[in-house]
Amino acid sequence: MDGRVASSGQTRHGASEVLRVEALTVQYGALVALRDVSWSVHTDEILGIIGPNGAGKSSCFAAVTNAVTHLGRTFLGGNEVSTLRTFELADRGLRRTFQQNSFFGELTVLQNAVSAIFRDFSTGLATSLFAPWREATTRRAAETAAEQLLDFFGIARQYHDQLPGDIPYGVQRLLSVALAYGTGAKVLLLDEPAAGLSGGDMKQLAEVLIGLRKRNLALVVIEHHMDLIMSIADRIVMIDQGAMLATGTPAEIQRDARVREAYLGRDE
Ligand SMILES: Nc1ncnc2c1ncn2[C@@H]1O[C@H](COP(=O)(O)OP(=O)(O)O)[C@@H](O)[C@H]1O
Ligand SMILES: [Mg+2]
């Protein structure tokens, strides 16, 4: 297996390529954090990105969303979007979450969801998930859509009127993904969604991600929890010291000697 495979072009069951990145390179001063990284993701697919701390995984998302100066090219739905700004990419359905939760801390969980709904109505991005509310302009309709969004992500009604900081941490992580998704994304980039989770919370997150995959969504998931990512990802990209070390199915990655070497013998 050649670790430096360019965009694979492979298709799964006729699924279409949604996002392709080519030769992404990120440099912070003298430090090359990411070098020539290329991958693609299709609808109904979860692409996992793994690698040790400091490998360049988050920098990769920053480059994809044009949040950092970088080299390389990005294609969304076959169109080059390399020079589009972060919010323009979000308007086109390319959304990301961050390693740390970020909410409107003074707004309730439901109000946070309402603001995500309004954000999407204002950009005209809406999907079948909320088709009945596509024309909605009233706050009540937006609240109903927001409740449905939270329900879909398994965020119980008892939390809707609480502040995000007051709800359990596991629910906060689900809320982060829900807000990024809004009324529908084409590609979700999730940066360590299971950070700090264990047991039941992780299982619930896995179920939500698998549910999203069934909704014509492409997911790219950076994750440290190997059990989780190996069980949900269709393909994995391994980044080490800024470079793509290996790519393949979870089974191929688990067998790869270079992957084992990069993880073993290091304090992780
Ligand atoms: N804004 C920044 N300025 C300077 N160096 C950075 C910045 N962000 C990340 N780095 C460095 O770039 C490297 C890759 O970081 P990062 O992309 O966050 O890795 P990962 O997400 O895989 O842990 C690390 O050495 C990190 O210290
Ligand atoms: Mg990171």
Short mmCIF file of C-alpha atoms and ligand atoms in Angstrom, two decimals:
data_model
loop_
_atom_site.label_atom_id
_atom_site.label_comp_id
_atom_site.label_asym_id
_atom_site.label_seq_id
_atom_site.Cartn_x
_atom_site.Cartn_y
_atom_site.Cartn_z
CA MET A 1 0.00 0.00 0.00
CA ASP A 2 1.47 3.30 -1.10
CA GLY A 3 0.81 5.84 1.63
CA ARG A 4 1.04 8.80 -0.70
CA VAL A 5 -1.96 7.94 -2.78
CA ALA A 6 -3.49 10.97 -4.49
CA SER A 7 -7.25 11.39 -4.72
CA SER A 8 -8.37 7.82 -5.08
CA GLY A 9 -11.28 8.32 -7.44
CA GLN A 10 -12.76 5.11 -6.12
CA THR A 11 -16.52 4.99 -5.85
CA ARG A 12 -18.65 2.94 -3.50
CA HIS A 13 -21.92 1.64 -4.89
CA GLY A 14 -22.04 4.53 -7.35
CA ALA A 15 -21.85 7.10 -4.53
CA SER A 16 -20.59 10.40 -5.83
CA GLU A 17 -17.49 12.21 -4.73
CA VAL A 18 -18.56 15.24 -2.71
CA LEU A 19 -15.29 16.68 -1.51
CA ARG A 20 -11.78 16.23 -2.86
CA VAL A 21 -8.66 17.89 -1.52
CA GLU A 22 -5.40 17.84 -3.42
CA ALA A 23 -1.90 18.41 -2.07
CA LEU A 24 -2.89 20.47 0.98
CA THR A 25 0.14 22.04 2.58
CA VAL A 26 0.06 24.23 5.70
CA GLN A 27 3.03 26.09 7.08
CA TYR A 28 3.19 28.08 10.33
CA GLY A 29 6.37 30.13 10.09
CA ALA A 30 9.18 27.60 9.74
CA LEU A 31 6.98 24.67 10.77
CA VAL A 32 5.43 22.62 7.96
CA ALA A 33 2.36 21.26 9.78
CA LEU A 34 0.86 19.55 6.72
CA ARG A 35 2.56 18.42 3.53
CA ASP A 36 0.90 17.33 0.28
CA VAL A 37 -2.14 15.71 1.83
CA SER A 38 -4.83 14.50 -0.62
CA TRP A 39 -8.09 12.62 -0.03
CA SER A 40 -11.67 12.52 -1.14
CA VAL A 41 -14.99 11.61 0.46
CA HIS A 42 -18.24 10.41 -1.11
CA THR A 43 -21.90 10.64 -0.17
CA ASP A 44 -22.95 8.02 2.37
CA GLU A 45 -19.36 7.61 3.46
CA ILE A 46 -17.40 8.21 6.65
CA LEU A 47 -13.73 8.98 6.08
CA GLY A 48 -11.67 8.73 9.25
CA ILE A 49 -8.52 10.78 9.82
CA ILE A 50 -6.19 9.46 12.48
CA GLY A 51 -2.71 10.32 13.64
CA PRO A 52 -0.75 11.22 16.77
CA ASN A 53 -1.14 14.58 18.53
CA GLY A 54 0.45 17.35 16.48
CA ALA A 55 0.29 15.29 13.27
CA GLY A 56 -1.54 18.08 11.42
CA LYS A 57 -5.11 16.74 11.49
CA SER A 58 -6.81 19.95 12.68
CA SER A 59 -4.61 21.98 10.33
CA CYS A 60 -5.98 19.83 7.53
CA PHE A 61 -9.55 20.90 8.41
CA ALA A 62 -8.39 24.52 8.69
CA ALA A 63 -6.95 24.26 5.16
CA VAL A 64 -10.07 22.58 3.74
CA THR A 65 -12.28 25.34 5.13
CA ASN A 66 -9.84 28.04 4.02
CA ALA A 67 -9.37 29.19 7.60
CA VAL A 68 -5.59 29.19 7.30
CA THR A 69 -3.12 30.15 4.59
CA HIS A 70 -2.26 27.03 2.64
CA LEU A 71 -1.29 25.51 -0.69
CA GLY A 72 -3.35 22.96 -2.56
CA ARG A 73 -6.78 22.71 -4.13
CA THR A 74 -10.28 21.87 -2.91
CA PHE A 75 -13.24 20.64 -4.97
CA LEU A 76 -16.82 20.53 -3.70
CA GLY A 77 -19.28 18.63 -5.87
CA GLY A 78 -16.75 18.71 -8.70
CA ASN A 79 -16.34 22.50 -8.61
CA GLU A 80 -13.13 24.07 -7.48
CA VAL A 81 -13.73 26.04 -4.29
CA SER A 82 -10.11 26.61 -3.28
CA THR A 83 -10.48 30.36 -2.96
CA LEU A 84 -13.93 30.50 -1.36
CA ARG A 85 -14.03 31.87 2.16
CA THR A 86 -15.03 29.81 5.18
CA PHE A 87 -18.60 31.16 5.37
CA GLU A 88 -19.09 30.74 1.62
CA LEU A 89 -18.07 27.09 1.93
CA ALA A 90 -20.47 26.72 4.87
CA ASP A 91 -23.26 28.21 2.74
CA ARG A 92 -22.51 25.53 0.15
CA GLY A 93 -22.84 22.79 2.74
CA LEU A 94 -19.24 22.28 3.88
CA ARG A 95 -19.31 22.61 7.66
CA ARG A 96 -16.95 21.79 10.48
CA THR A 97 -16.92 21.37 14.23
CA PHE A 98 -13.99 22.13 16.49
CA GLN A 99 -12.14 20.13 19.12
CA GLN A 100 -13.63 22.48 21.75
CA ASN A 101 -17.37 23.02 21.99
CA SER A 102 -18.49 26.45 20.82
CA PHE A 103 -22.01 27.60 21.58
CA PHE A 104 -23.81 30.84 22.31
CA GLY A 105 -23.39 30.37 26.06
CA GLU A 106 -26.13 32.86 27.02
CA LEU A 107 -28.74 31.19 24.80
CA THR A 108 -30.61 28.01 25.66
CA VAL A 109 -29.97 24.79 23.77
CA LEU A 110 -33.16 25.38 21.78
CA GLN A 111 -32.23 28.99 21.00
CA ASN A 112 -28.82 27.81 19.78
CA ALA A 113 -30.61 25.39 17.46
CA VAL A 114 -33.01 28.14 16.30
CA SER A 115 -30.04 30.32 15.38
CA ALA A 116 -28.56 27.44 13.35
CA ILE A 117 -31.92 27.02 11.58
CA PHE A 118 -32.14 30.74 10.76
CA ARG A 119 -28.55 30.73 9.54
CA ASP A 120 -29.48 28.05 7.04
CA PHE A 121 -32.79 29.61 5.99
CA SER A 122 -30.95 32.82 5.24
CA THR A 123 -28.54 30.97 2.95
CA GLY A 124 -31.30 28.99 1.27
CA LEU A 125 -29.68 25.69 2.20
CA ALA A 126 -32.38 23.25 3.26
CA THR A 127 -32.82 19.55 2.77
CA SER A 128 -35.56 16.98 2.85
CA LEU A 129 -34.98 16.50 6.55
CA PHE A 130 -36.81 19.76 7.16
CA ALA A 131 -38.73 20.01 3.92
CA PRO A 132 -42.01 20.92 5.64
CA TRP A 133 -40.29 23.96 7.11
CA ARG A 134 -38.54 25.13 3.99
CA GLU A 135 -40.87 28.10 3.63
CA ALA A 136 -41.03 28.82 7.31
CA THR A 137 -40.34 32.35 8.32
CA THR A 138 -41.91 32.56 11.73
CA ARG A 139 -40.06 31.99 14.95
CA ARG A 140 -42.52 29.30 15.98
CA ALA A 141 -41.87 27.32 12.83
CA ALA A 142 -38.13 27.73 13.34
CA GLU A 143 -38.51 26.52 16.92
CA THR A 144 -40.36 23.45 15.72
CA ALA A 145 -37.62 22.77 13.19
CA ALA A 146 -35.04 23.33 15.93
CA GLU A 147 -36.84 20.81 18.17
CA GLN A 148 -36.79 18.29 15.33
CA LEU A 149 -33.09 18.93 14.79
CA LEU A 150 -32.35 18.33 18.47
CA ASP A 151 -34.60 15.25 18.52
CA PHE A 152 -32.82 13.81 15.49
CA PHE A 153 -29.50 14.15 17.31
CA GLY A 154 -30.93 12.47 20.39
CA ILE A 155 -30.87 15.60 22.56
CA ALA A 156 -33.70 15.02 25.03
CA ARG A 157 -36.41 17.66 25.52
CA GLN A 158 -35.42 18.07 29.16
CA TYR A 159 -32.25 19.85 27.95
CA HIS A 160 -33.83 22.18 25.39
CA ASP A 161 -34.48 25.05 27.81
CA GLN A 162 -31.16 24.76 29.62
CA LEU A 163 -27.95 26.65 28.85
CA PRO A 164 -25.41 24.54 26.92
CA GLY A 165 -22.94 24.81 29.78
CA ASP A 166 -25.45 23.21 32.16
CA ILE A 167 -26.17 20.05 30.16
CA PRO A 168 -24.07 16.86 30.40
CA TYR A 169 -20.83 16.93 28.44
CA GLY A 170 -21.85 14.04 26.20
CA VAL A 171 -24.97 15.95 25.16
CA GLN A 172 -22.85 19.05 24.49
CA ARG A 173 -20.78 17.05 21.98
CA LEU A 174 -23.95 15.95 20.19
CA LEU A 175 -25.16 19.55 20.21
CA SER A 176 -21.95 20.68 18.49
CA VAL A 177 -22.59 18.28 15.62
CA ALA A 178 -26.29 19.20 15.47
CA LEU A 179 -25.54 22.93 15.20
CA ALA A 180 -22.97 22.36 12.46
CA TYR A 181 -25.47 20.22 10.58
CA GLY A 182 -28.33 22.73 10.91
CA THR A 183 -30.95 22.13 8.24
CA GLY A 184 -28.56 19.98 6.31
CA ALA A 185 -24.93 19.86 5.28
CA LYS A 186 -23.33 18.08 2.34
CA VAL A 187 -20.05 17.46 4.11
CA LEU A 188 -19.43 17.54 7.84
CA LEU A 189 -15.87 17.78 9.11
CA LEU A 190 -15.84 16.66 12.75
CA ASP A 191 -12.73 17.31 14.82
CA GLU A 192 -12.51 14.71 17.58
CA PRO A 193 -16.26 14.55 18.25
CA ALA A 194 -15.74 11.88 20.91
CA ALA A 195 -13.08 13.83 22.82
CA GLY A 196 -13.76 13.29 26.51
CA LEU A 197 -16.55 10.78 25.93
CA SER A 198 -16.79 7.23 27.16
CA GLY A 199 -19.12 4.26 27.19
CA GLY A 200 -22.75 5.05 26.46
CA ASP A 201 -22.08 8.59 25.25
CA MET A 202 -19.63 7.30 22.65
CA LYS A 203 -22.08 4.65 21.51
CA GLN A 204 -24.80 7.29 21.09
CA LEU A 205 -22.43 9.48 19.07
CA ALA A 206 -21.52 6.52 16.85
CA GLU A 207 -25.20 5.87 16.20
CA VAL A 208 -25.80 9.51 15.31
CA LEU A 209 -22.88 9.50 12.85
CA ILE A 210 -24.03 6.27 11.24
CA GLY A 211 -27.54 7.78 10.99
CA LEU A 212 -26.11 10.86 9.26
CA ARG A 213 -24.25 8.69 6.74
CA LYS A 214 -27.59 7.31 5.62
CA ARG A 215 -28.81 10.81 4.79
CA ASN A 216 -26.68 11.44 1.71
CA LEU A 217 -24.05 13.09 3.82
CA ALA A 218 -20.29 12.77 3.53
CA LEU A 219 -18.51 12.76 6.88
CA VAL A 220 -14.84 13.32 7.61
CA VAL A 221 -14.07 12.45 11.22
CA ILE A 222 -10.82 13.13 13.04
CA GLU A 223 -10.77 10.77 15.98
CA HIS A 224 -8.40 9.48 18.61
CA HIS A 225 -10.64 6.69 19.88
CA MET A 226 -9.49 3.82 17.69
CA ASP A 227 -12.37 1.49 18.55
CA LEU A 228 -14.87 4.14 17.52
CA ILE A 229 -13.26 5.23 14.26
CA MET A 230 -12.39 1.69 13.18
CA SER A 231 -15.99 0.62 13.72
CA ILE A 232 -17.74 3.49 11.89
CA ALA A 233 -15.30 4.58 9.14
CA ASP A 234 -15.45 3.21 5.60
CA ARG A 235 -11.92 4.37 4.85
CA ILE A 236 -9.16 5.81 6.97
CA VAL A 237 -6.38 8.29 6.25
CA MET A 238 -3.44 8.19 8.62
CA ILE A 239 -1.41 11.38 9.00
CA ASP A 240 1.93 11.43 10.76
CA GLN A 241 4.21 14.45 11.08
CA GLY A 242 2.18 16.35 8.51
CA ALA A 243 2.31 13.68 5.81
CA MET A 244 -0.09 10.99 4.70
CA LEU A 245 1.42 7.79 5.99
CA ALA A 246 -1.25 5.35 4.89
CA THR A 247 -4.78 5.12 3.56
CA GLY A 248 -7.15 2.18 3.32
CA THR A 249 -10.02 0.36 4.95
CA PRO A 250 -9.99 0.07 8.74
CA ALA A 251 -8.81 -3.54 8.39
CA GLU A 252 -5.97 -2.53 6.08
CA ILE A 253 -4.93 0.31 8.37
CA GLN A 254 -4.93 -1.95 11.44
CA ARG A 255 -2.61 -4.35 9.64
CA ASP A 256 -0.26 -1.61 8.40
CA ALA A 257 3.12 -1.86 10.07
CA ARG A 258 3.86 1.87 9.66
CA VAL A 259 0.63 2.78 11.41
CA ARG A 260 1.43 0.48 14.29
CA GLU A 261 4.91 1.92 14.53
CA ALA A 262 3.63 5.51 14.52
CA TYR A 263 1.22 4.81 17.37
CA LEU A 264 3.30 2.38 19.38
CA GLY A 265 6.44 3.64 21.02
CA ARG A 266 4.95 7.09 21.52
CA ASP A 267 3.24 8.59 24.49
CA GLU A 268 -0.32 9.09 23.37
N1 LIG B 1 -1.94 28.45 14.71
C1 LIG B 1 -0.79 27.77 14.81
N2 LIG B 1 0.39 28.42 14.83
C2 LIG B 1 1.55 27.75 14.92
N3 LIG B 1 1.65 26.41 15.01
C3 LIG B 1 0.51 25.71 14.99
C4 LIG B 1 -0.77 26.35 14.90
N4 LIG B 1 -1.72 25.39 14.90
C5 LIG B 1 -1.08 24.22 14.99
N5 LIG B 1 0.26 24.39 15.05
C6 LIG B 1 1.28 23.35 15.10
O1 LIG B 1 1.12 22.57 13.90
C7 LIG B 1 1.30 21.19 14.18
C8 LIG B 1 0.03 20.46 13.81
O2 LIG B 1 -1.00 20.87 14.69
P1 LIG B 1 -2.49 20.33 14.54
O3 LIG B 1 -2.93 20.51 13.14
O4 LIG B 1 -3.29 21.00 15.60
O5 LIG B 1 -2.30 18.78 14.84
P2 LIG B 1 -3.35 17.68 15.36
O6 LIG B 1 -4.73 18.24 15.17
O7 LIG B 1 -3.06 16.49 14.52
O8 LIG B 1 -3.04 17.43 16.79
C9 LIG B 1 1.64 21.08 15.66
O9 LIG B 1 3.05 21.05 15.76
C10 LIG B 1 1.10 22.36 16.24
O10 LIG B 1 1.81 22.75 17.39
MG MG B 2 -6.27 18.53 16.50
#
